[in-house]
Amino acid sequence: MIRRQLIRFAAVGVVNTGTYYACYLLLLPWLPYVAAHVLAFAVSMVGSFFLTCRFTYNTRPTWRKFLLFPLTNAANFVITTSGVYLLVDVLRLDSTYAPLVAAAAAIPVTFVVSRMIMLGGPAPDAEAGGDSASTNTRESLGESVARTTPTA
């Protein structure tokens, strides 16, 4: 199940990159490049959120998840930026290829962060997937506590 989610996560990343670039190119004739970048980034991140919810994890989008989702991009930024520096300045890899290697290295960490946001933790859920397994577990725990808690 996690392997399938990781493959879908990577596919969403490809779609997200294409969406970003298409929006960027469409906005570029009318806006300064930084504004085009920021707007294209925002549009692609919103699209990525919904694709990640439905396609990658088969979970319901919520406002909480939506507000936490940018943390996946922050994690990716920190890892790729650190990775490029390490690869170029320390390991002397060609700067042309370093971002690609760093981006590939960031996928597993970004996947774990997104999984924690979308599903509430890095542990695999039941095959039913998504929030339903977590909710069922919480409901079961609540029922167990209710049965063992003395009433007045």
PDB file of C-alpha atoms in Angstrom:
ATOM      1  CA  MET A   1       0.000   0.000   0.000  1.00  0.00           C
ATOM      2  CA  ILE A   2       2.761   2.471   0.895  1.00  0.00           C
ATOM      3  CA  ARG A   3       4.605   1.670  -2.321  1.00  0.00           C
ATOM      4  CA  ARG A   4       1.483   2.439  -4.356  1.00  0.00           C
ATOM      5  CA  GLN A   5       1.031   5.699  -2.426  1.00  0.00           C
ATOM      6  CA  LEU A   6       4.667   6.652  -3.059  1.00  0.00           C
ATOM      7  CA  ILE A   7       4.261   6.045  -6.805  1.00  0.00           C
ATOM      8  CA  ARG A   8       1.055   8.095  -6.830  1.00  0.00           C
ATOM      9  CA  PHE A   9       2.779  10.795  -4.763  1.00  0.00           C
ATOM     10  CA  ALA A  10       5.532  11.030  -7.378  1.00  0.00           C
ATOM     11  CA  ALA A  11       2.920  11.155 -10.187  1.00  0.00           C
ATOM     12  CA  VAL A  12       1.141  14.029  -8.419  1.00  0.00           C
ATOM     13  CA  GLY A  13       4.533  15.757  -8.202  1.00  0.00           C
ATOM     14  CA  VAL A  14       4.964  15.486 -11.962  1.00  0.00           C
ATOM     15  CA  VAL A  15       1.453  16.873 -12.565  1.00  0.00           C
ATOM     16  CA  ASN A  16       2.109  19.606 -10.005  1.00  0.00           C
ATOM     17  CA  THR A  17       5.332  20.624 -11.738  1.00  0.00           C
ATOM     18  CA  GLY A  18       3.572  20.736 -15.117  1.00  0.00           C
ATOM     19  CA  THR A  19       0.719  22.780 -13.662  1.00  0.00           C
ATOM     20  CA  TYR A  20       3.147  25.220 -12.080  1.00  0.00           C
ATOM     21  CA  TYR A  21       5.130  25.672 -15.267  1.00  0.00           C
ATOM     22  CA  ALA A  22       2.045  26.075 -17.477  1.00  0.00           C
ATOM     23  CA  CYS A  23       0.555  28.678 -15.116  1.00  0.00           C
ATOM     24  CA  TYR A  24       3.901  30.452 -14.907  1.00  0.00           C
ATOM     25  CA  LEU A  25       4.191  30.681 -18.683  1.00  0.00           C
ATOM     26  CA  LEU A  26       0.573  31.860 -19.017  1.00  0.00           C
ATOM     27  CA  LEU A  27       1.028  34.593 -16.406  1.00  0.00           C
ATOM     28  CA  LEU A  28       4.480  35.727 -17.515  1.00  0.00           C
ATOM     29  CA  PRO A  29       3.342  38.021 -20.378  1.00  0.00           C
ATOM     30  CA  TRP A  30       1.130  40.022 -17.982  1.00  0.00           C
ATOM     31  CA  LEU A  31       3.040  39.950 -14.697  1.00  0.00           C
ATOM     32  CA  PRO A  32       6.608  40.389 -13.479  1.00  0.00           C
ATOM     33  CA  TYR A  33       8.313  36.994 -13.280  1.00  0.00           C
ATOM     34  CA  VAL A  34       8.298  36.895  -9.451  1.00  0.00           C
ATOM     35  CA  ALA A  35       4.552  37.572  -9.305  1.00  0.00           C
ATOM     36  CA  ALA A  36       3.974  34.958 -12.017  1.00  0.00           C
ATOM     37  CA  HIS A  37       6.075  32.493 -10.020  1.00  0.00           C
ATOM     38  CA  VAL A  38       4.209  33.140  -6.747  1.00  0.00           C
ATOM     39  CA  LEU A  39       0.751  32.872  -8.325  1.00  0.00           C
ATOM     40  CA  ALA A  40       1.671  29.773 -10.328  1.00  0.00           C
ATOM     41  CA  PHE A  41       3.158  28.214  -7.193  1.00  0.00           C
ATOM     42  CA  ALA A  42      -0.034  28.924  -5.212  1.00  0.00           C
ATOM     43  CA  VAL A  43      -2.290  27.511  -7.933  1.00  0.00           C
ATOM     44  CA  SER A  44      -0.189  24.373  -8.294  1.00  0.00           C
ATOM     45  CA  MET A  45      -0.012  23.861  -4.515  1.00  0.00           C
ATOM     46  CA  VAL A  46      -3.812  24.027  -4.189  1.00  0.00           C
ATOM     47  CA  GLY A  47      -4.187  21.546  -7.041  1.00  0.00           C
ATOM     48  CA  SER A  48      -1.505  19.349  -5.524  1.00  0.00           C
ATOM     49  CA  PHE A  49      -3.354  19.339  -2.200  1.00  0.00           C
ATOM     50  CA  PHE A  50      -6.569  18.016  -3.723  1.00  0.00           C
ATOM     51  CA  LEU A  51      -4.753  15.475  -5.906  1.00  0.00           C
ATOM     52  CA  THR A  52      -2.733  14.310  -2.915  1.00  0.00           C
ATOM     53  CA  CYS A  53      -5.884  13.910  -0.819  1.00  0.00           C
ATOM     54  CA  ARG A  54      -7.912  12.010  -3.388  1.00  0.00           C
ATOM     55  CA  PHE A  55      -5.426  10.286  -5.674  1.00  0.00           C
ATOM     56  CA  THR A  56      -2.485   9.541  -3.376  1.00  0.00           C
ATOM     57  CA  TYR A  57      -4.131   8.851  -0.010  1.00  0.00           C
ATOM     58  CA  ASN A  58      -7.847   8.524  -0.799  1.00  0.00           C
ATOM     59  CA  THR A  59      -8.714  10.781   2.106  1.00  0.00           C
ATOM     60  CA  ARG A  60     -11.154  13.606   2.604  1.00  0.00           C
ATOM     61  CA  PRO A  61      -9.747  17.148   2.283  1.00  0.00           C
ATOM     62  CA  THR A  62     -10.146  19.247   5.431  1.00  0.00           C
ATOM     63  CA  TRP A  63      -9.219  22.806   6.328  1.00  0.00           C
ATOM     64  CA  ARG A  64      -6.681  21.511   8.851  1.00  0.00           C
ATOM     65  CA  LYS A  65      -4.918  19.426   6.212  1.00  0.00           C
ATOM     66  CA  PHE A  66      -5.102  22.300   3.738  1.00  0.00           C
ATOM     67  CA  LEU A  67      -3.446  24.690   6.198  1.00  0.00           C
ATOM     68  CA  LEU A  68      -0.733  22.155   7.103  1.00  0.00           C
ATOM     69  CA  PHE A  69      -0.048  21.090   3.514  1.00  0.00           C
ATOM     70  CA  PRO A  70       2.509  23.868   2.804  1.00  0.00           C
ATOM     71  CA  LEU A  71       4.787  22.094   5.302  1.00  0.00           C
ATOM     72  CA  THR A  72       5.420  19.499   2.595  1.00  0.00           C
ATOM     73  CA  ASN A  73       6.771  22.239   0.356  1.00  0.00           C
ATOM     74  CA  ALA A  74       8.839  23.660   3.212  1.00  0.00           C
ATOM     75  CA  ALA A  75      10.368  20.240   3.868  1.00  0.00           C
ATOM     76  CA  ASN A  76      11.112  19.842   0.177  1.00  0.00           C
ATOM     77  CA  PHE A  77      12.712  23.289   0.001  1.00  0.00           C
ATOM     78  CA  VAL A  78      14.978  22.673   3.009  1.00  0.00           C
ATOM     79  CA  ILE A  79      16.102  19.259   1.770  1.00  0.00           C
ATOM     80  CA  THR A  80      16.712  20.288  -1.832  1.00  0.00           C
ATOM     81  CA  THR A  81      18.504  23.503  -0.880  1.00  0.00           C
ATOM     82  CA  SER A  82      20.729  21.720   1.638  1.00  0.00           C
ATOM     83  CA  GLY A  83      21.230  18.885  -0.814  1.00  0.00           C
ATOM     84  CA  VAL A  84      22.321  21.169  -3.652  1.00  0.00           C
ATOM     85  CA  TYR A  85      24.830  22.885  -1.371  1.00  0.00           C
ATOM     86  CA  LEU A  86      26.188  19.562  -0.087  1.00  0.00           C
ATOM     87  CA  LEU A  87      26.399  18.028  -3.558  1.00  0.00           C
ATOM     88  CA  VAL A  88      28.039  21.033  -5.251  1.00  0.00           C
ATOM     89  CA  ASP A  89      30.248  22.576  -2.561  1.00  0.00           C
ATOM     90  CA  VAL A  90      31.184  19.500  -0.535  1.00  0.00           C
ATOM     91  CA  LEU A  91      30.979  16.568  -2.943  1.00  0.00           C
ATOM     92  CA  ARG A  92      31.891  18.629  -6.050  1.00  0.00           C
ATOM     93  CA  LEU A  93      29.036  17.350  -8.217  1.00  0.00           C
ATOM     94  CA  ASP A  94      28.262  19.416 -11.315  1.00  0.00           C
ATOM     95  CA  SER A  95      25.730  22.129 -10.438  1.00  0.00           C
ATOM     96  CA  THR A  96      23.723  21.214 -13.540  1.00  0.00           C
ATOM     97  CA  TYR A  97      22.783  17.807 -12.106  1.00  0.00           C
ATOM     98  CA  ALA A  98      22.825  18.520  -8.377  1.00  0.00           C
ATOM     99  CA  PRO A  99      19.225  19.813  -8.192  1.00  0.00           C
ATOM    100  CA  LEU A 100      17.916  16.636  -9.832  1.00  0.00           C
ATOM    101  CA  VAL A 101      19.762  14.411  -7.346  1.00  0.00           C
ATOM    102  CA  ALA A 102      18.646  16.583  -4.424  1.00  0.00           C
ATOM    103  CA  ALA A 103      15.031  16.529  -5.637  1.00  0.00           C
ATOM    104  CA  ALA A 104      15.085  12.740  -5.900  1.00  0.00           C
ATOM    105  CA  ALA A 105      16.542  12.510  -2.394  1.00  0.00           C
ATOM    106  CA  ALA A 106      13.761  14.760  -1.056  1.00  0.00           C
ATOM    107  CA  ILE A 107      10.907  12.561  -2.315  1.00  0.00           C
ATOM    108  CA  PRO A 108      10.912  10.042   0.585  1.00  0.00           C
ATOM    109  CA  VAL A 109      11.065  12.736   3.275  1.00  0.00           C
ATOM    110  CA  THR A 110       8.424  14.882   1.581  1.00  0.00           C
ATOM    111  CA  PHE A 111       6.267  11.758   1.221  1.00  0.00           C
ATOM    112  CA  VAL A 112       6.510  11.025   4.960  1.00  0.00           C
ATOM    113  CA  VAL A 113       5.624  14.631   5.849  1.00  0.00           C
ATOM    114  CA  SER A 114       2.641  14.609   3.476  1.00  0.00           C
ATOM    115  CA  ARG A 115       1.507  11.227   4.803  1.00  0.00           C
ATOM    116  CA  MET A 116       1.625  12.517   8.377  1.00  0.00           C
ATOM    117  CA  ILE A 117      -0.464  15.548   7.389  1.00  0.00           C
ATOM    118  CA  MET A 118      -2.992  13.633   5.311  1.00  0.00           C
ATOM    119  CA  LEU A 119      -3.373  10.502   7.416  1.00  0.00           C
ATOM    120  CA  GLY A 120      -2.246  11.603  10.848  1.00  0.00           C
ATOM    121  CA  GLY A 121       0.936   9.532  11.039  1.00  0.00           C
ATOM    122  CA  PRO A 122       3.583   7.636   9.102  1.00  0.00           C
ATOM    123  CA  ALA A 123       2.309   4.165  10.068  1.00  0.00           C
ATOM    124  CA  PRO A 124       0.418   2.195   7.384  1.00  0.00           C
ATOM    125  CA  ASP A 125      -3.360   2.255   7.649  1.00  0.00           C
ATOM    126  CA  ALA A 126      -5.757  -0.587   6.968  1.00  0.00           C
ATOM    127  CA  GLU A 127      -6.322  -1.460   3.303  1.00  0.00           C
ATOM    128  CA  ALA A 128      -9.566   0.514   3.435  1.00  0.00           C
ATOM    129  CA  GLY A 129      -7.194   3.471   3.586  1.00  0.00           C
ATOM    130  CA  GLY A 130      -7.467   7.095   4.483  1.00  0.00           C
ATOM    131  CA  ASP A 131      -9.263   8.680   7.375  1.00  0.00           C
ATOM    132  CA  SER A 132     -11.797   5.888   7.783  1.00  0.00           C
ATOM    133  CA  ALA A 133      -9.221   3.535   9.300  1.00  0.00           C
ATOM    134  CA  SER A 134      -7.977   6.208  11.695  1.00  0.00           C
ATOM    135  CA  THR A 135     -11.530   7.174  12.613  1.00  0.00           C
ATOM    136  CA  ASN A 136     -12.508   3.555  13.177  1.00  0.00           C
ATOM    137  CA  THR A 137      -9.495   3.061  15.426  1.00  0.00           C
ATOM    138  CA  ARG A 138     -10.345   6.186  17.435  1.00  0.00           C
ATOM    139  CA  GLU A 139     -13.985   5.109  17.708  1.00  0.00           C
ATOM    140  CA  SER A 140     -12.922   1.653  18.847  1.00  0.00           C
ATOM    141  CA  LEU A 141     -10.594   3.146  21.441  1.00  0.00           C
ATOM    142  CA  GLY A 142     -13.383   5.458  22.606  1.00  0.00           C
ATOM    143  CA  GLU A 143     -15.770   2.516  22.972  1.00  0.00           C
ATOM    144  CA  SER A 144     -13.162   0.574  24.961  1.00  0.00           C
ATOM    145  CA  VAL A 145     -12.623   3.495  27.316  1.00  0.00           C
ATOM    146  CA  ALA A 146     -16.356   4.002  27.665  1.00  0.00           C
ATOM    147  CA  ARG A 147     -16.818   0.328  28.617  1.00  0.00           C
ATOM    148  CA  THR A 148     -14.044   0.385  31.224  1.00  0.00           C
ATOM    149  CA  THR A 149     -14.782   3.796  32.737  1.00  0.00           C
ATOM    150  CA  PRO A 150     -17.064   3.554  35.781  1.00  0.00           C
ATOM    151  CA  THR A 151     -20.164   5.720  35.671  1.00  0.00           C
ATOM    152  CA  ALA A 152     -21.529   7.601  38.653  1.00  0.00           C
TER     153      ALA A 152
END
